[in-house]
Amino acid sequence: MSTVIEHVEEPVQMQTQNIIIIHPGSLYVKIGRASDLNPCTELHAVARKRLPGGLVHRDPILPPLIPKLKDLEAERDACRLQVSHTLGSCLMSNNQRRYVTPPQQISAFNKRVIPEVVAEIGASWVKSEENVVFGDSVLHLNPALDFNVHFPMKRGDLNRHSGVGGSLTGVLADLQAIWSWVISVRLGIPLQDLKNYRAVLVIPDIYNRQYLKEYVTLLLDMGFSSCFLLQDHVAATFGCGVGTACVVDCGHSKTSVSCVEDGISHPATRVRLPYGGGDITQCFYWLLKKCGFPYQADPDSFHDNMLLDKLKQDACHIELDICGCKELTFTVNKPDSPVYKYTIQSGDEAIIAPLSLFYPELLILTGPKQISTQGANTGDSTDPHDADYLRETGRKKECEVEADEELAEVEASGSGEFCTNEGGLLPLDQAILQSIQKCGSDDLKRKMYSSILLIGGGLKFKGIISWLEKRLSQQIPIPPKDDGERSVMEGKDAAAVWKGAAILACLESAGELWISKDEWLRFGIKLIRERGPFLW
């Protein structure tokens, strides 16, 4: 017989200022009290001083480029020309055909650009006597110093690798160090006082069950009195005030899609695409170089990485009414060097780069792309009464048995694999369509087609909603409900996921979700299975 876990509520309700929400990302981490208007946002990185003779390791900010291969270059160029021709056939809002400035003209201008010196000396490197540096300060450490740099999250998951600090223990230690620093230094909360606080950790929509166990242990070892985990897509619906939505989250290094209904993310609809804003930045830089970009960025320089990312944010869009060549201005401000100002020209490169979300062949420059779906539950040796045990031994109604058998068939077939293009590539619109098609009923599919929620910094391009709506409308097999509103919505708040987690944590119903350290030590992972606000 399965052990019954009783949950006793504390007599005094925890105040919102004593609940800390942690939303970790591949590039930034957001941490704050549930009562805060906005979270503290810091670079999700730690730099550790190397021991004498120690191995060097520096995680990059932008996804690294793969070695140049002729066949890949030809494929990428063919895709670029295809997108250019598509844009050339589009009409502007006045029904006039778009015009394109010849690339040779733009390239000739850019190759003659001479940067203007606007200051004899720019910023200075951060001087630190510490052996460990956290957050934004990592960007301003002199690379000549003996520091290894670690970003513990990558592509929406733990950044495990074979290099220094890449073990599971090392990555978890980095997470604890960064979060503890933000809480103590940025929020001003002494770590010894965490016994008076609870924690909510936002986890990826597609999760590794073993990692969830490690996350709970990590939070309770940090000193929190209790904690629970919440999926990012579910938090997004709370933060944007919608109950049902197909959530599309494009971050720095991954894009994920799933269908959320009344606080539950349906497992079969979850898919993670291994590209994001950083890949689009690299694509934009490649396009600019093809039209004579005059500045040679150092791929190992954090300053240059952030410069290219900002240039993408300032310049890129999907506004078809903007055509011809436009001027772009950017400033190169490296520590202990003169400050240079460049003024260049660009054409449709500013549109083609964000359209790589729909033509992922353009993104092969950052390596092979393999999608991820929610894996089947293979059980846990520390949880003898897991889902498999309950399914085999529990007495259930006939319909429940049939539902379990159907779920087992889906899991055995690979969790309903998504169909990809050649090379494992999956355009964003296809990911959305396939995700919605995995919903259980036509009525739910119609609801999802009528409520597509875009979140994440990687989707902040003007015109992307109209483009996506047009792409989807040409392929939707079931007409969405006509409610007079746009089917695609944009989460305007950059911290929508964090705020959604804060809202849910303060609800009365959240009282059943908290896991204390004593309970965790006694019952272990079965607490996540039985209390977690997601399908285990």
XYZ file of C-alpha atoms in Angstrom:
536
model
C 0.000 0.000 0.000
C 1.313 3.439 -0.922
C 2.355 5.714 1.921
C -0.068 8.566 2.503
C 1.735 11.869 2.849
C -0.069 14.346 5.067
C 0.643 18.014 4.568
C 0.133 20.227 7.607
C -0.324 23.923 6.872
C 1.581 26.434 8.976
C -0.752 28.362 11.289
C 0.566 31.715 10.047
C 0.310 32.379 6.332
C 3.642 33.171 4.700
C 3.798 36.803 3.589
C 4.534 37.621 -0.039
C 7.756 39.424 0.945
C 8.984 36.091 2.341
C 8.562 34.187 -0.917
C 11.474 34.343 -3.378
C 10.892 33.564 -7.057
C 13.861 32.264 -9.103
C 13.632 32.166 -12.906
C 16.937 30.943 -14.390
C 17.727 31.410 -18.072
C 20.623 30.597 -20.378
C 21.836 34.219 -20.375
C 20.094 35.980 -17.471
C 18.558 34.974 -14.168
C 15.616 36.818 -12.590
C 15.267 36.659 -8.795
C 13.072 38.680 -6.470
C 10.499 38.632 -3.702
C 6.936 37.838 -4.730
C 6.023 41.287 -3.415
C 8.526 43.078 -5.692
C 7.256 45.024 -8.688
C 10.113 43.672 -10.816
C 12.812 41.060 -10.199
C 16.538 41.649 -10.053
C 18.022 40.604 -13.405
C 21.669 39.558 -13.615
C 23.886 37.770 -16.104
C 23.535 34.079 -15.227
C 27.272 33.523 -15.015
C 30.112 33.004 -12.580
C 33.850 33.529 -13.107
C 36.228 31.527 -10.950
C 39.964 32.169 -10.648
C 42.007 29.297 -12.017
C 44.528 27.461 -9.939
C 48.130 27.766 -11.185
C 48.449 25.512 -14.210
C 44.727 24.787 -14.227
C 42.749 24.049 -17.378
C 41.085 26.961 -19.187
C 37.326 27.073 -19.711
C 35.212 30.014 -20.926
C 31.596 29.403 -21.872
C 30.667 31.691 -24.793
C 27.781 34.146 -24.775
C 26.789 33.529 -28.394
C 26.530 29.968 -29.710
C 29.870 29.210 -31.379
C 30.123 28.865 -35.137
C 30.974 25.491 -36.615
C 33.950 25.214 -38.994
C 33.144 26.576 -42.447
C 32.090 23.758 -44.756
C 31.447 24.289 -48.448
C 28.313 22.175 -48.627
C 26.756 23.923 -45.623
C 27.712 27.330 -47.008
C 25.996 26.499 -50.274
C 22.854 25.319 -48.471
C 22.774 28.440 -46.332
C 23.245 30.743 -49.322
C 20.483 28.950 -51.193
C 18.147 29.506 -48.237
C 19.155 33.185 -48.024
C 18.312 33.667 -51.712
C 14.994 31.871 -51.209
C 14.036 34.246 -48.379
C 15.185 37.254 -50.442
C 12.995 36.183 -53.341
C 10.051 35.663 -50.988
C 10.483 39.189 -49.626
C 10.825 40.535 -53.169
C 7.414 39.101 -54.062
C 5.701 40.606 -50.993
C 3.590 43.752 -51.165
C 3.714 46.742 -48.850
C 0.598 48.030 -47.091
C -0.052 50.390 -50.039
C -0.139 47.357 -52.376
C 3.107 48.413 -54.012
C 5.794 45.794 -54.577
C 8.748 46.035 -52.240
C 11.994 47.332 -53.701
C 15.451 46.045 -52.765
C 18.740 47.922 -52.889
C 21.354 45.840 -54.764
C 23.694 44.146 -52.248
C 26.705 45.266 -54.297
C 25.761 48.912 -53.708
C 25.478 48.394 -49.947
C 28.723 46.424 -49.827
C 30.595 49.134 -51.758
C 29.423 51.750 -49.226
C 30.290 49.674 -46.157
C 33.774 48.810 -47.377
C 34.599 52.528 -47.534
C 33.407 53.226 -43.969
C 36.043 54.795 -41.702
C 35.119 54.710 -37.998
C 34.901 57.996 -36.123
C 36.839 58.293 -32.850
C 34.401 59.712 -30.308
C 36.611 59.290 -27.207
C 40.307 58.666 -26.664
C 39.653 56.124 -23.928
C 36.541 54.145 -23.115
C 35.479 52.094 -20.119
C 37.861 50.319 -17.777
C 38.141 46.677 -16.837
C 36.611 45.721 -13.518
C 39.317 45.396 -10.889
C 38.549 42.519 -8.576
C 40.640 40.982 -5.843
C 38.030 38.272 -5.368
C 38.509 34.704 -6.516
C 34.895 34.496 -7.682
C 32.950 37.116 -9.690
C 29.210 36.990 -10.405
C 26.613 38.481 -12.703
C 27.124 41.450 -15.012
C 30.627 42.059 -13.635
C 31.784 38.928 -15.482
C 31.402 40.858 -18.749
C 33.933 43.452 -17.627
C 36.681 41.148 -16.365
C 39.913 41.469 -18.278
C 40.186 38.234 -20.332
C 43.934 38.277 -19.673
C 43.205 37.416 -16.030
C 43.172 33.771 -14.986
C 39.407 33.309 -14.681
C 37.252 30.490 -15.983
C 33.738 31.575 -16.954
C 30.689 29.343 -16.543
C 27.080 29.769 -17.710
C 25.285 26.926 -15.868
C 22.272 26.885 -18.229
C 22.373 26.211 -21.976
C 19.668 25.492 -24.553
C 17.055 25.384 -21.794
C 18.803 22.792 -19.624
C 21.795 22.310 -17.349
C 25.042 23.065 -19.184
C 26.827 19.762 -18.602
C 30.028 19.194 -20.569
C 33.345 17.375 -20.402
C 35.392 20.455 -19.524
C 36.269 22.081 -16.218
C 33.178 22.473 -14.012
C 30.943 20.607 -16.439
C 29.901 17.749 -14.139
C 26.426 17.709 -12.613
C 27.946 18.534 -9.221
C 29.916 21.433 -10.709
C 26.932 22.923 -12.531
C 24.703 22.698 -9.455
C 27.450 24.351 -7.372
C 27.522 27.233 -9.872
C 23.739 27.621 -9.666
C 23.833 27.730 -5.876
C 26.706 30.229 -5.859
C 25.044 32.608 -8.349
C 21.594 32.480 -6.744
C 23.042 32.903 -3.241
C 25.027 35.944 -4.399
C 22.000 37.604 -6.001
C 19.874 36.978 -2.908
C 22.464 38.209 -0.418
C 24.051 41.086 -2.390
C 21.358 42.297 -4.779
C 18.287 41.607 -2.617
C 20.078 42.257 0.676
C 18.814 39.088 2.364
C 21.387 37.383 4.650
C 21.679 33.716 3.722
C 21.264 32.688 7.360
C 17.775 34.246 7.217
C 16.577 32.000 4.371
C 14.982 29.754 6.983
C 12.291 32.444 7.114
C 11.738 32.326 3.329
C 10.141 30.010 0.809
C 11.334 29.559 -2.766
C 9.585 28.969 -6.095
C 11.856 27.777 -8.894
C 10.720 28.168 -12.495
C 11.763 25.086 -14.462
C 11.772 24.424 -18.229
C 8.554 23.120 -19.734
C 10.480 20.046 -20.920
C 12.315 18.781 -17.868
C 14.675 16.021 -16.815
C 13.084 14.308 -13.815
C 16.478 13.631 -12.218
C 17.301 17.336 -12.398
C 14.038 18.235 -10.640
C 15.147 16.105 -7.720
C 18.492 17.943 -7.669
C 16.756 21.346 -7.821
C 14.626 20.653 -4.732
C 17.651 19.376 -2.825
C 19.613 22.463 -3.876
C 16.949 24.930 -2.714
C 16.471 23.229 0.646
C 20.243 22.959 1.159
C 20.492 26.716 0.522
C 18.383 27.122 3.654
C 14.852 27.802 2.398
C 12.143 26.510 4.727
C 10.195 25.029 1.797
C 9.910 25.211 -1.968
C 8.082 24.038 -5.069
C 8.756 23.915 -8.801
C 6.673 25.505 -11.570
C 6.930 25.126 -15.347
C 7.791 28.303 -17.266
C 4.911 28.036 -19.776
C 2.355 27.628 -17.006
C 3.829 30.640 -15.199
C 3.592 32.626 -18.443
C -0.169 32.107 -18.679
C -0.575 33.392 -15.114
C 1.681 36.356 -15.819
C -0.232 37.317 -18.989
C -3.685 36.659 -17.552
C -4.788 33.894 -19.935
C -6.150 30.507 -18.937
C -5.604 28.583 -22.158
C -2.838 29.239 -24.675
C -0.261 27.720 -26.969
C 2.832 29.253 -25.377
C 5.810 30.073 -27.592
C 8.915 31.040 -25.627
C 12.005 32.138 -27.541
C 14.959 32.719 -25.233
C 18.650 33.326 -25.845
C 19.545 29.775 -26.839
C 16.297 27.793 -27.206
C 12.702 28.113 -28.360
C 9.988 26.040 -26.719
C 6.326 25.439 -27.532
C 3.544 23.750 -25.564
C -0.208 23.953 -25.038
C -1.338 25.014 -21.559
C -4.916 24.518 -20.380
C -6.048 25.702 -16.948
C -2.588 25.537 -15.427
C -1.534 22.233 -17.001
C 0.992 21.888 -19.823
C 0.009 18.864 -21.931
C 3.110 16.618 -22.194
C 2.500 15.434 -25.771
C 2.434 19.048 -27.026
C 5.836 20.050 -25.642
C 8.717 20.614 -28.027
C 12.026 22.445 -27.626
C 13.895 23.831 -30.630
C 17.679 24.246 -30.158
C 17.877 27.800 -31.472
C 17.094 31.215 -30.025
C 18.087 34.855 -29.977
C 21.820 34.105 -29.887
C 21.586 32.031 -33.066
C 19.668 34.848 -34.789
C 22.454 37.246 -33.747
C 25.067 35.026 -35.384
C 22.907 34.806 -38.513
C 22.580 38.618 -38.638
C 26.350 39.030 -38.290
C 26.923 36.550 -41.125
C 24.484 38.472 -43.337
C 26.152 41.793 -42.499
C 29.582 40.413 -43.375
C 28.249 39.404 -46.783
C 27.473 43.081 -47.447
C 30.848 44.493 -46.374
C 30.424 44.919 -42.605
C 33.520 46.970 -41.658
C 34.063 45.728 -38.086
C 35.650 42.344 -37.404
C 34.135 41.038 -34.179
C 36.236 38.791 -31.946
C 34.186 35.613 -31.282
C 35.898 35.203 -27.891
C 35.185 38.763 -26.742
C 32.174 39.176 -24.461
C 32.049 42.861 -25.417
C 31.821 42.028 -29.107
C 29.222 39.336 -28.426
C 27.022 41.815 -26.565
C 27.655 44.478 -29.234
C 26.357 42.177 -31.977
C 23.362 41.177 -29.862
C 22.443 44.815 -29.251
C 22.877 45.615 -32.938
C 20.397 42.844 -33.741
C 17.906 44.147 -31.174
C 18.155 47.702 -32.509
C 18.080 46.888 -36.224
C 16.115 43.708 -36.878
C 12.396 43.650 -37.656
C 9.812 42.017 -39.939
C 8.156 45.200 -41.229
C 7.524 44.759 -44.948
C 6.907 48.498 -45.406
C 10.568 49.105 -44.548
C 12.641 48.408 -47.640
C 15.676 49.696 -49.474
C 18.888 50.536 -47.634
C 18.877 52.013 -44.144
C 21.652 53.494 -42.039
C 22.762 51.724 -38.873
C 24.975 53.323 -36.246
C 26.820 51.437 -33.530
C 29.613 52.208 -31.086
C 32.547 49.979 -30.167
C 33.514 50.740 -26.576
C 36.136 48.296 -25.318
C 37.932 48.882 -22.018
C 41.280 50.694 -22.220
C 40.770 51.409 -25.940
C 39.480 54.345 -27.987
C 35.732 54.509 -28.579
C 34.791 54.141 -32.250
C 31.515 55.040 -33.932
C 30.486 53.276 -37.161
C 27.716 54.259 -39.586
C 26.893 51.558 -42.110
C 24.097 50.613 -44.506
C 21.973 47.469 -44.561
C 19.073 46.209 -46.627
C 16.842 43.209 -46.066
C 19.487 41.596 -43.847
C 17.577 43.109 -40.912
C 14.474 41.129 -41.967
C 16.126 37.922 -43.154
C 17.857 37.322 -39.801
C 14.668 37.098 -37.665
C 12.968 35.139 -40.457
C 15.518 32.390 -39.714
C 12.958 31.268 -37.118
C 10.849 30.157 -40.096
C 13.800 29.152 -42.304
C 16.079 27.363 -39.808
C 18.444 26.288 -42.603
C 19.931 29.758 -42.069
C 20.924 28.690 -38.557
C 23.066 25.699 -39.467
C 26.071 27.983 -38.929
C 25.772 27.290 -35.171
C 25.799 23.518 -35.525
C 23.372 20.590 -35.866
C 19.831 21.147 -34.623
C 17.975 18.382 -32.787
C 14.575 18.976 -31.230
C 13.603 17.689 -27.780
C 10.280 16.373 -26.500
C 9.136 15.275 -23.045
C 10.631 11.834 -22.406
C 8.720 8.953 -20.901
C 8.884 8.377 -17.157
C 11.359 5.540 -16.672
C 10.755 5.363 -12.930
C 13.020 6.136 -9.984
C 14.695 3.654 -7.669
C 13.976 5.926 -4.682
C 10.241 6.046 -5.481
C 8.897 2.465 -5.298
C 5.311 3.688 -5.708
C 5.883 5.604 -8.940
C 3.463 5.911 -11.845
C 4.370 2.485 -13.247
C 3.648 0.811 -9.917
C 0.342 2.598 -9.485
C -0.699 1.783 -13.027
C 0.006 -1.918 -12.513
C -1.430 -2.365 -9.014
C -4.123 0.290 -8.628
C -7.809 -0.534 -9.068
C -9.154 1.891 -11.651
C -12.213 2.403 -13.730
C -12.130 0.885 -17.191
C -11.822 4.301 -18.867
C -8.812 5.172 -16.710
C -7.117 1.899 -17.648
C -7.717 2.619 -21.327
C -6.285 6.126 -20.898
C -3.174 4.718 -19.225
C -2.706 2.190 -22.008
C -2.992 4.967 -24.589
C -0.428 7.079 -22.707
C 1.930 4.090 -22.528
C 1.639 3.633 -26.298
C 2.501 7.304 -26.876
C 5.510 7.075 -24.579
C 6.688 3.866 -26.226
C 6.566 5.557 -29.633
C 8.860 8.333 -28.467
C 6.394 10.718 -26.838
C 4.729 11.489 -30.147
C 7.771 12.600 -32.114
C 7.479 15.801 -34.129
C 8.026 15.652 -37.898
C 11.097 17.627 -38.957
C 12.642 18.761 -42.208
C 15.773 17.180 -43.613
C 18.572 17.481 -41.096
C 16.233 17.608 -38.093
C 15.245 21.237 -38.653
C 11.803 22.425 -37.543
C 10.533 25.924 -38.423
C 8.723 27.811 -35.673
C 5.352 27.823 -37.446
C 5.555 24.046 -37.965
C 6.424 23.532 -34.301
C 3.323 25.504 -33.295
C 1.037 23.650 -35.704
C 2.318 20.231 -34.694
C 2.113 21.087 -30.997
C -1.530 22.152 -31.288
C -2.406 19.117 -33.405
C -1.348 16.903 -30.487
C -4.151 18.296 -28.307
C -6.816 15.752 -27.450
C -9.909 17.314 -29.038
C -10.879 19.574 -31.919
C -12.454 22.028 -29.488
C -9.183 22.381 -27.567
C -7.274 22.759 -30.832
C -9.560 25.634 -31.855
C -8.957 27.300 -28.502
C -5.201 27.008 -28.971
C -5.301 28.376 -32.529
C -7.221 31.348 -31.131
C -4.749 31.961 -28.311
C -1.048 31.775 -29.237
C 1.094 33.567 -26.659
C 4.575 34.830 -27.621
C 7.059 35.435 -24.803
C 10.826 35.691 -24.471
C 13.414 38.206 -25.610
C 14.197 36.276 -28.792
C 10.840 37.245 -30.332
C 10.990 41.011 -29.800
C 10.845 41.961 -33.469
C 8.354 44.455 -34.866
C 6.006 42.786 -37.306
C 6.558 39.210 -36.158
C 2.936 38.805 -35.012
C 1.528 39.690 -38.436
C 4.041 37.459 -40.195
C 3.327 34.503 -37.904
C -0.440 34.940 -38.211
C -0.176 34.919 -41.979
C 2.037 31.824 -42.005
C -0.309 29.944 -39.680
C -3.545 31.015 -41.400
C -2.341 29.377 -44.611
C -1.793 26.033 -42.863
C -4.321 25.705 -40.016
C -6.408 22.560 -40.609
C -9.140 23.633 -38.161
C -10.480 27.204 -38.254
C -9.949 28.968 -34.906
C -12.852 30.450 -33.017
C -13.778 33.817 -34.475
C -13.888 36.073 -31.432
C -12.859 39.249 -33.230
C -9.425 39.258 -31.600
C -5.988 38.446 -32.967
C -5.010 34.820 -32.531
C -1.370 35.670 -31.751
C -0.634 37.690 -28.612
C 2.643 39.082 -27.379
C 3.591 39.022 -23.722
C 4.569 42.676 -23.332
C 6.245 42.227 -19.941
C 9.804 40.921 -20.160
C 9.341 39.372 -16.710
C 5.930 37.794 -17.457
C 7.087 34.309 -16.455
C 8.636 35.529 -13.197
C 5.536 37.566 -12.338
C 3.266 34.648 -13.169
C 5.186 32.464 -10.719
C 4.845 35.201 -8.083
C 1.079 35.373 -8.643
C 0.607 31.621 -8.356
C 2.817 31.381 -5.257
C 0.538 33.817 -3.441
C -2.715 31.989 -4.225
C -4.440 30.149 -1.402
C -4.401 26.939 -3.458
C -0.579 27.057 -3.547
C -0.562 25.990 0.098
C -0.722 22.356 -1.022
C 2.398 22.626 -3.184
C 5.122 23.497 -0.681
C 7.745 20.873 0.201
C 9.639 21.259 3.482
C 13.116 19.864 4.193
C 11.853 17.386 6.773
C 9.288 16.048 4.319
C 11.874 15.881 1.558
C 14.305 13.895 3.688
C 11.519 11.502 4.666
C 9.636 10.964 1.401
C 11.941 12.185 -1.375
C 10.959 12.400 -5.031
C 7.436 11.079 -4.535
C 6.596 14.538 -3.147
C 7.245 16.068 -6.567
C 5.096 13.395 -8.204
C 2.202 13.834 -5.778
C 2.303 17.604 -5.185
C 3.954 19.102 -8.245
C 1.665 21.374 -10.316
C 2.450 19.399 -13.486
C 1.893 15.925 -14.906
C 4.749 13.752 -13.660
